[in-house]
């Protein structure tokens, strides 16, 4: 009687298990078969009962497997349909937006067409300076200023025509116009440009003020060229670049009749990301025009003051010829650069011809391991991109040193000679923001209106570019 009750209970539990397992899995059926075998072996169920229950379990497994296959098949079909719908939607979106422009806002604001024929970019820079002067026989006045506040729009029209217009709001009227030109780029590795732009002269002058190592260019920059109205061309090879142009007066029209022929060539046998060897030379010949006069003067590598420690004052000059010899190198985080510049001035009548010269040598070291960004096709140095921006790291830190000299004294012209040394520290928070500190010591001013002056200068700059 007890055996019958036990058998009844066991079979009831097994049947309940089979009934409740509406969708059994393979592991569950394997456990059921093991239990049935054990019940048969210990005599709880008979051989006939074991076979009947086993067949029932196997039938349920086959049924469940078939149902699972149907479920999986339905899921796959749903995924296929969903993918087809997504592809159709994607094609419809592409068709609708095929003429929509692409907009870039990361680090710059640029809008361009999908085919690359049209492009517009809006950019600019803000530079805020403060300077303290430790006067020594000079009349420098400490203070602060907005050094530059520029906006520009640049773009491409019909793929091969570029343009740029840049205005500096620290000046007014025509004096605020900087770059204003149209450029043709349809030739292989060559462009032609017409408008108001920089004459191709000197590595230091051609490098943008956004990217120069120190707050101001060196003393020698006083005899370098600037922006004038003209026409020019530039080309390059695997290791060299060449640029030339013919220029008239500046955009303000202050030099009527003035014109110049300018050329610059560079050779860079090494121009890798972290290794650069650069050599170059520039030549400028300029006729002074209707005024037949010239004046060369220079601030002490600080712009907050308006005082020039050396100054030739205005003197008669028919024409002048400037040359510049430049060299630069990059090896990992280390960088060096230097230039020698000479100006020969032709004068009429009994006044003798004169010549002036200046040179500088500078170098820097990135404490955080970055390298100076050499742009080979333009033969200049460009923006620094920190390995880790502030927020993810310390940004990029650069320490720098410079020595410079400018001699504006020759024969009857007593403009004076100045020598400076400068220590610099640059903190690049990210590619768009930079803080700079410069300590300048005027070693000597010999002659000129500030003979004997030896002031010290501490200055800082906050810069934002986009």
Short mmCIF file of C-alpha atoms in Angstrom, two decimals, residues 121-123 150-155 163-169 173 176-182 196 251:
data_model
loop_
_atom_site.label_atom_id
_atom_site.label_comp_id
_atom_site.label_asym_id
_atom_site.label_seq_id
_atom_site.Cartn_x
_atom_site.Cartn_y
_atom_site.Cartn_z
CA UNK A 121 34.66 80.34 -41.95
CA UNK A 122 34.31 82.93 -39.20
CA UNK A 123 37.29 83.43 -36.89
CA UNK A 150 40.23 90.87 -34.78
CA UNK A 151 37.42 89.24 -36.68
CA UNK A 152 37.71 87.65 -40.09
CA UNK A 153 35.61 85.85 -42.61
CA UNK A 154 37.28 83.51 -45.09
CA UNK A 155 36.00 81.04 -47.59
CA UNK A 163 38.98 84.91 -50.09
CA UNK A 164 39.67 86.48 -46.70
CA UNK A 165 38.74 89.74 -45.01
CA UNK A 166 40.13 90.55 -41.57
CA UNK A 167 39.55 93.67 -39.47
CA UNK A 168 41.26 94.76 -36.23
CA UNK A 169 38.97 96.86 -34.03
CA UNK A 173 38.74 103.11 -40.63
CA UNK A 176 41.94 98.48 -39.16
CA UNK A 177 41.98 96.42 -42.38
CA UNK A 178 44.45 93.54 -42.24
CA UNK A 179 44.08 90.71 -44.75
CA UNK A 180 41.73 91.54 -47.63
CA UNK A 181 42.42 89.40 -50.67
CA UNK A 182 41.19 86.95 -53.30
CA UNK A 196 46.08 93.45 -49.14
CA UNK A 251 45.77 100.07 -47.59
#
